[in-house]
PDB file of C-alpha atoms in Angstrom:
ATOM      1  CA  UNK A   1       0.458  -0.427   0.056  1.00  0.00           C
ATOM      2  CA  UNK A   2       0.894   3.941  -0.461  1.00  0.00           C
ATOM      3  CA  UNK A   3       0.957   5.590   2.862  1.00  0.00           C
ATOM      4  CA  UNK A   4       0.669   3.345   5.289  1.00  0.00           C
ATOM      5  CA  UNK A   5       0.039   3.797   8.752  1.00  0.00           C
ATOM      6  CA  UNK A   6      -0.372   1.566  11.990  1.00  0.00           C
ATOM      7  CA  UNK A   7      -4.859   1.334  12.752  1.00  0.00           C
ATOM      8  CA  UNK A   8      -4.159  -1.417  15.549  1.00  0.00           C
ATOM      9  CA  UNK A   9      -1.759  -4.269  16.271  1.00  0.00           C
ATOM     10  CA  UNK A  10      -1.261  -6.170  13.540  1.00  0.00           C
ATOM     11  CA  UNK A  11      -3.883  -4.260  11.047  1.00  0.00           C
ATOM     12  CA  UNK A  12      -2.306  -2.377   8.262  1.00  0.00           C
ATOM     13  CA  UNK A  13      -4.684   0.795   6.749  1.00  0.00           C
ATOM     14  CA  UNK A  14      -4.261   3.424   4.192  1.00  0.00           C
ATOM     15  CA  UNK A  15      -4.225   4.194   0.371  1.00  0.00           C
ATOM     16  CA  UNK A  16      -3.421   1.111  -1.781  1.00  0.00           C
ATOM     17  CA  UNK A  17      -1.077   3.533  -4.124  1.00  0.00           C
ATOM     18  CA  UNK A  18       1.036   2.080  -6.564  1.00  0.00           C
ATOM     19  CA  UNK A  19       0.008   0.859  -9.762  1.00  0.00           C
ATOM     20  CA  UNK A  20      -3.548   1.983  -8.996  1.00  0.00           C
ATOM     21  CA  UNK A  21      -3.469   5.115  -8.801  1.00  0.00           C
ATOM     22  CA  UNK A  22      -1.486   5.768 -11.820  1.00  0.00           C
ATOM     23  CA  UNK A  23      -3.744   3.425 -13.792  1.00  0.00           C
ATOM     24  CA  UNK A  24      -6.760   5.277 -13.014  1.00  0.00           C
ATOM     25  CA  UNK A  25      -8.762   3.526 -10.254  1.00  0.00           C
ATOM     26  CA  UNK A  26      -8.380   6.704  -8.249  1.00  0.00           C
ATOM     27  CA  UNK A  27      -7.913  10.074  -8.002  1.00  0.00           C
ATOM     28  CA  UNK A  28      -7.573  12.512  -5.447  1.00  0.00           C
ATOM     29  CA  UNK A  29      -8.187  15.531  -7.262  1.00  0.00           C
ATOM     30  CA  UNK A  30     -11.094  13.772  -9.584  1.00  0.00           C
ATOM     31  CA  UNK A  31     -13.746  16.079 -10.640  1.00  0.00           C
ATOM     32  CA  UNK A  32     -16.161  14.707 -11.368  1.00  0.00           C
ATOM     33  CA  UNK A  33     -16.085  11.767  -9.294  1.00  0.00           C
ATOM     34  CA  UNK A  34     -17.199   9.100  -7.958  1.00  0.00           C
ATOM     35  CA  UNK A  35     -19.054   9.451  -4.077  1.00  0.00           C
ATOM     36  CA  UNK A  36     -17.908   7.391  -0.891  1.00  0.00           C
ATOM     37  CA  UNK A  37     -21.493   6.756  -0.438  1.00  0.00           C
ATOM     38  CA  UNK A  38     -25.183   6.085  -1.788  1.00  0.00           C
ATOM     39  CA  UNK A  39     -26.600   8.822  -0.835  1.00  0.00           C
ATOM     40  CA  UNK A  40     -23.928  11.233  -2.576  1.00  0.00           C
ATOM     41  CA  UNK A  41     -26.484  11.245  -6.126  1.00  0.00           C
ATOM     42  CA  UNK A  42     -24.334  13.933  -7.241  1.00  0.00           C
ATOM     43  CA  UNK A  43     -21.410  12.023  -8.060  1.00  0.00           C
ATOM     44  CA  UNK A  44     -23.057   8.524  -8.386  1.00  0.00           C
ATOM     45  CA  UNK A  45     -21.487   8.279 -12.218  1.00  0.00           C
ATOM     46  CA  UNK A  46     -19.776   4.301 -12.007  1.00  0.00           C
ATOM     47  CA  UNK A  47     -17.525   5.393 -15.055  1.00  0.00           C
ATOM     48  CA  UNK A  48     -15.950   8.276 -12.546  1.00  0.00           C
ATOM     49  CA  UNK A  49     -13.193   7.721 -10.568  1.00  0.00           C
ATOM     50  CA  UNK A  50     -13.596   7.313  -6.653  1.00  0.00           C
ATOM     51  CA  UNK A  51     -10.814  10.116  -4.888  1.00  0.00           C
ATOM     52  CA  UNK A  52     -10.100   7.135  -2.377  1.00  0.00           C
ATOM     53  CA  UNK A  53      -9.258   3.384  -2.079  1.00  0.00           C
ATOM     54  CA  UNK A  54      -8.086   2.021   0.615  1.00  0.00           C
ATOM     55  CA  UNK A  55      -7.176  -1.364   2.269  1.00  0.00           C
ATOM     56  CA  UNK A  56      -7.490  -2.621   6.029  1.00  0.00           C
ATOM     57  CA  UNK A  57      -5.393  -5.558   5.810  1.00  0.00           C
ATOM     58  CA  UNK A  58      -5.034  -7.731   9.048  1.00  0.00           C
ATOM     59  CA  UNK A  59      -0.906  -9.289   9.131  1.00  0.00           C
ATOM     60  CA  UNK A  60      -0.826 -13.024   7.923  1.00  0.00           C
ATOM     61  CA  UNK A  61      -3.054 -15.015   5.760  1.00  0.00           C
ATOM     62  CA  UNK A  62      -6.680 -15.005   6.706  1.00  0.00           C
ATOM     63  CA  UNK A  63      -8.352 -17.811   8.676  1.00  0.00           C
ATOM     64  CA  UNK A  64     -10.935 -18.597   6.280  1.00  0.00           C
ATOM     65  CA  UNK A  65     -13.966 -21.064   7.765  1.00  0.00           C
ATOM     66  CA  UNK A  66     -13.435 -23.791   4.892  1.00  0.00           C
ATOM     67  CA  UNK A  67     -10.623 -24.879   3.084  1.00  0.00           C
ATOM     68  CA  UNK A  68     -11.213 -25.046  -1.096  1.00  0.00           C
ATOM     69  CA  UNK A  69     -11.086 -28.964  -0.999  1.00  0.00           C
ATOM     70  CA  UNK A  70     -14.107 -28.596   2.036  1.00  0.00           C
ATOM     71  CA  UNK A  71     -15.756 -26.271  -0.183  1.00  0.00           C
ATOM     72  CA  UNK A  72     -15.030 -28.546  -3.644  1.00  0.00           C
ATOM     73  CA  UNK A  73     -15.680 -31.677  -1.805  1.00  0.00           C
ATOM     74  CA  UNK A  74     -19.476 -30.501  -0.661  1.00  0.00           C
ATOM     75  CA  UNK A  75     -22.060 -33.200  -1.156  1.00  0.00           C
ATOM     76  CA  UNK A  76     -24.684 -31.548  -2.336  1.00  0.00           C
ATOM     77  CA  UNK A  77     -25.400 -27.629  -4.146  1.00  0.00           C
ATOM     78  CA  UNK A  78     -26.616 -26.011  -0.919  1.00  0.00           C
ATOM     79  CA  UNK A  79     -23.512 -26.988   1.168  1.00  0.00           C
ATOM     80  CA  UNK A  80     -21.210 -26.457  -1.156  1.00  0.00           C
ATOM     81  CA  UNK A  81     -22.848 -22.137  -1.574  1.00  0.00           C
ATOM     82  CA  UNK A  82     -22.905 -21.902   1.705  1.00  0.00           C
ATOM     83  CA  UNK A  83     -19.358 -22.931   2.213  1.00  0.00           C
ATOM     84  CA  UNK A  84     -18.648 -20.321  -0.574  1.00  0.00           C
ATOM     85  CA  UNK A  85     -20.450 -17.640   0.527  1.00  0.00           C
ATOM     86  CA  UNK A  86     -18.669 -17.315   3.967  1.00  0.00           C
ATOM     87  CA  UNK A  87     -15.197 -17.515   2.802  1.00  0.00           C
ATOM     88  CA  UNK A  88     -16.176 -14.711   0.323  1.00  0.00           C
ATOM     89  CA  UNK A  89     -18.112 -12.766   2.967  1.00  0.00           C
ATOM     90  CA  UNK A  90     -14.834 -13.015   5.254  1.00  0.00           C
ATOM     91  CA  UNK A  91     -12.710 -12.418   2.724  1.00  0.00           C
ATOM     92  CA  UNK A  92     -14.294  -8.718   1.928  1.00  0.00           C
ATOM     93  CA  UNK A  93     -13.999  -8.034   5.332  1.00  0.00           C
ATOM     94  CA  UNK A  94     -10.554  -9.233   5.681  1.00  0.00           C
ATOM     95  CA  UNK A  95      -8.953  -6.878   2.734  1.00  0.00           C
ATOM     96  CA  UNK A  96     -11.469  -3.781   4.421  1.00  0.00           C
ATOM     97  CA  UNK A  97     -11.092  -0.574   3.070  1.00  0.00           C
ATOM     98  CA  UNK A  98     -13.201  -0.223   0.008  1.00  0.00           C
ATOM     99  CA  UNK A  99     -13.438  -3.874  -0.788  1.00  0.00           C
ATOM    100  CA  UNK A 100     -14.978  -4.156   2.430  1.00  0.00           C
ATOM    101  CA  UNK A 101     -18.198  -2.242   1.970  1.00  0.00           C
ATOM    102  CA  UNK A 102     -20.632  -3.214  -0.944  1.00  0.00           C
ATOM    103  CA  UNK A 103     -21.383  -0.074  -1.831  1.00  0.00           C
ATOM    104  CA  UNK A 104     -17.826   0.641  -2.594  1.00  0.00           C
ATOM    105  CA  UNK A 105     -16.199  -2.834  -3.378  1.00  0.00           C
ATOM    106  CA  UNK A 106     -15.611  -2.622  -7.076  1.00  0.00           C
ATOM    107  CA  UNK A 107     -13.894  -0.330  -6.989  1.00  0.00           C
ATOM    108  CA  UNK A 108     -11.082  -2.087  -5.601  1.00  0.00           C
ATOM    109  CA  UNK A 109      -9.470  -4.241  -8.632  1.00  0.00           C
ATOM    110  CA  UNK A 110      -8.937  -6.868  -6.441  1.00  0.00           C
ATOM    111  CA  UNK A 111     -12.647  -7.693  -6.333  1.00  0.00           C
ATOM    112  CA  UNK A 112     -12.179  -9.356  -9.472  1.00  0.00           C
ATOM    113  CA  UNK A 113      -9.206 -11.347  -7.846  1.00  0.00           C
ATOM    114  CA  UNK A 114     -11.925 -12.616  -5.295  1.00  0.00           C
ATOM    115  CA  UNK A 115     -14.510 -13.190  -7.837  1.00  0.00           C
ATOM    116  CA  UNK A 116     -12.346 -15.072  -9.768  1.00  0.00           C
ATOM    117  CA  UNK A 117     -11.745 -17.601  -7.320  1.00  0.00           C
ATOM    118  CA  UNK A 118     -15.440 -17.804  -6.635  1.00  0.00           C
ATOM    119  CA  UNK A 119     -15.497 -18.899  -9.675  1.00  0.00           C
ATOM    120  CA  UNK A 120     -12.932 -21.266  -9.595  1.00  0.00           C
ATOM    121  CA  UNK A 121     -14.152 -23.139  -6.700  1.00  0.00           C
ATOM    122  CA  UNK A 122     -17.600 -23.227  -7.859  1.00  0.00           C
ATOM    123  CA  UNK A 123     -15.929 -25.315 -11.389  1.00  0.00           C
ATOM    124  CA  UNK A 124     -14.045 -27.584  -9.386  1.00  0.00           C
ATOM    125  CA  UNK A 125     -18.057 -28.498  -7.592  1.00  0.00           C
ATOM    126  CA  UNK A 126     -19.339 -29.136 -10.428  1.00  0.00           C
ATOM    127  CA  UNK A 127     -16.126 -31.103 -12.018  1.00  0.00           C
ATOM    128  CA  UNK A 128     -16.166 -33.187  -8.859  1.00  0.00           C
ATOM    129  CA  UNK A 129     -19.824 -34.731 -10.251  1.00  0.00           C
ATOM    130  CA  UNK A 130     -19.993 -33.269 -14.617  1.00  0.00           C
ATOM    131  CA  UNK A 131     -22.823 -35.735 -15.358  1.00  0.00           C
ATOM    132  CA  UNK A 132     -25.614 -33.932 -12.260  1.00  0.00           C
ATOM    133  CA  UNK A 133     -23.756 -30.712 -12.075  1.00  0.00           C
ATOM    134  CA  UNK A 134     -22.577 -29.570 -15.604  1.00  0.00           C
ATOM    135  CA  UNK A 135     -26.655 -29.900 -16.364  1.00  0.00           C
ATOM    136  CA  UNK A 136     -29.156 -26.907 -16.055  1.00  0.00           C
ATOM    137  CA  UNK A 137     -31.869 -29.077 -14.573  1.00  0.00           C
ATOM    138  CA  UNK A 138     -29.875 -30.720 -12.087  1.00  0.00           C
ATOM    139  CA  UNK A 139     -26.833 -28.647 -10.997  1.00  0.00           C
ATOM    140  CA  UNK A 140     -28.742 -26.556  -8.421  1.00  0.00           C
ATOM    141  CA  UNK A 141     -30.391 -29.848  -6.867  1.00  0.00           C
ATOM    142  CA  UNK A 142     -32.845 -28.976  -4.176  1.00  0.00           C
ATOM    143  CA  UNK A 143     -31.972 -26.072  -2.433  1.00  0.00           C
ATOM    144  CA  UNK A 144     -33.943 -25.261   0.631  1.00  0.00           C
ATOM    145  CA  UNK A 145     -31.941 -22.024   1.600  1.00  0.00           C
ATOM    146  CA  UNK A 146     -33.655 -20.101  -1.055  1.00  0.00           C
ATOM    147  CA  UNK A 147     -36.017 -22.681  -3.264  1.00  0.00           C
ATOM    148  CA  UNK A 148     -36.863 -19.341  -5.622  1.00  0.00           C
ATOM    149  CA  UNK A 149     -33.730 -17.858  -6.632  1.00  0.00           C
ATOM    150  CA  UNK A 150     -32.451 -19.918  -9.636  1.00  0.00           C
ATOM    151  CA  UNK A 151     -35.605 -19.364 -11.706  1.00  0.00           C
ATOM    152  CA  UNK A 152     -35.307 -15.447 -11.754  1.00  0.00           C
ATOM    153  CA  UNK A 153     -34.044 -13.751 -14.890  1.00  0.00           C
ATOM    154  CA  UNK A 154     -30.553 -12.578 -15.289  1.00  0.00           C
ATOM    155  CA  UNK A 155     -30.707  -8.200 -14.813  1.00  0.00           C
ATOM    156  CA  UNK A 156     -29.726  -6.027 -16.163  1.00  0.00           C
ATOM    157  CA  UNK A 157     -29.429  -8.623 -19.506  1.00  0.00           C
ATOM    158  CA  UNK A 158     -33.007  -9.087 -19.704  1.00  0.00           C
ATOM    159  CA  UNK A 159     -34.134  -5.676 -20.215  1.00  0.00           C
ATOM    160  CA  UNK A 160     -36.106  -5.326 -16.872  1.00  0.00           C
ATOM    161  CA  UNK A 161     -34.733  -2.502 -14.195  1.00  0.00           C
ATOM    162  CA  UNK A 162     -33.117   0.601 -14.878  1.00  0.00           C
ATOM    163  CA  UNK A 163     -29.287  -0.851 -15.367  1.00  0.00           C
ATOM    164  CA  UNK A 164     -27.860  -1.636 -18.763  1.00  0.00           C
ATOM    165  CA  UNK A 165     -25.197  -3.446 -19.486  1.00  0.00           C
ATOM    166  CA  UNK A 166     -22.170  -2.164 -20.222  1.00  0.00           C
ATOM    167  CA  UNK A 167     -21.230  -3.606 -23.864  1.00  0.00           C
ATOM    168  CA  UNK A 168     -22.269  -2.871 -26.994  1.00  0.00           C
ATOM    169  CA  UNK A 169     -24.685  -3.094 -27.746  1.00  0.00           C
ATOM    170  CA  UNK A 170     -27.035  -1.280 -25.591  1.00  0.00           C
ATOM    171  CA  UNK A 171     -30.080  -2.365 -27.577  1.00  0.00           C
ATOM    172  CA  UNK A 172     -29.488  -6.471 -26.850  1.00  0.00           C
ATOM    173  CA  UNK A 173     -31.835  -7.964 -24.758  1.00  0.00           C
ATOM    174  CA  UNK A 174     -31.072 -12.072 -24.447  1.00  0.00           C
ATOM    175  CA  UNK A 175     -33.676 -13.368 -21.215  1.00  0.00           C
ATOM    176  CA  UNK A 176     -31.161 -16.109 -19.654  1.00  0.00           C
ATOM    177  CA  UNK A 177     -31.679 -17.323 -15.886  1.00  0.00           C
ATOM    178  CA  UNK A 178     -29.738 -19.127 -13.764  1.00  0.00           C
ATOM    179  CA  UNK A 179     -30.381 -22.257 -15.374  1.00  0.00           C
ATOM    180  CA  UNK A 180     -29.742 -21.276 -18.964  1.00  0.00           C
ATOM    181  CA  UNK A 181     -26.458 -23.591 -20.410  1.00  0.00           C
ATOM    182  CA  UNK A 182     -24.117 -20.400 -21.021  1.00  0.00           C
ATOM    183  CA  UNK A 183     -24.583 -19.907 -16.991  1.00  0.00           C
ATOM    184  CA  UNK A 184     -24.512 -23.488 -15.508  1.00  0.00           C
ATOM    185  CA  UNK A 185     -21.437 -24.618 -18.091  1.00  0.00           C
TER     186      UNK A 185
END
């Protein structure tokens, strides 16, 4: 990280610094800029750079609640999902700062590494039993934790809501659900 200060025993907090600043991920002098809170409507454009990018990381590796092996060897979707989400949520908090806040997390480029790892672990779990877990009709099994989520459509690509996709053509709409083969595979 750039300018660092001790925030507590074994915790380092401060601006991320280089190479993120010169790459334009944040700019302390930006105008226009992306606000730090949801309520800052005047500075809510997602393409404007934020004025800060911070991390608040404890010393040493994170003590994750589950190992990769425990996640990928889960016997069903529900147990895998719970383990994976607990580790995912823990890492957001472990890194802290910008990535630790749901409103600002995707301003930190590290969030893409974290979410790529989520995708990797999900794919590894699928390949433990490919006949069932690469099949759109059986991949989720019975998920009593939230039985309706996977029948929803994927926004913003389905054309509902106010947000539009970030890629051209902006008017393209293809309704897909979580069971669509391109999502499962």
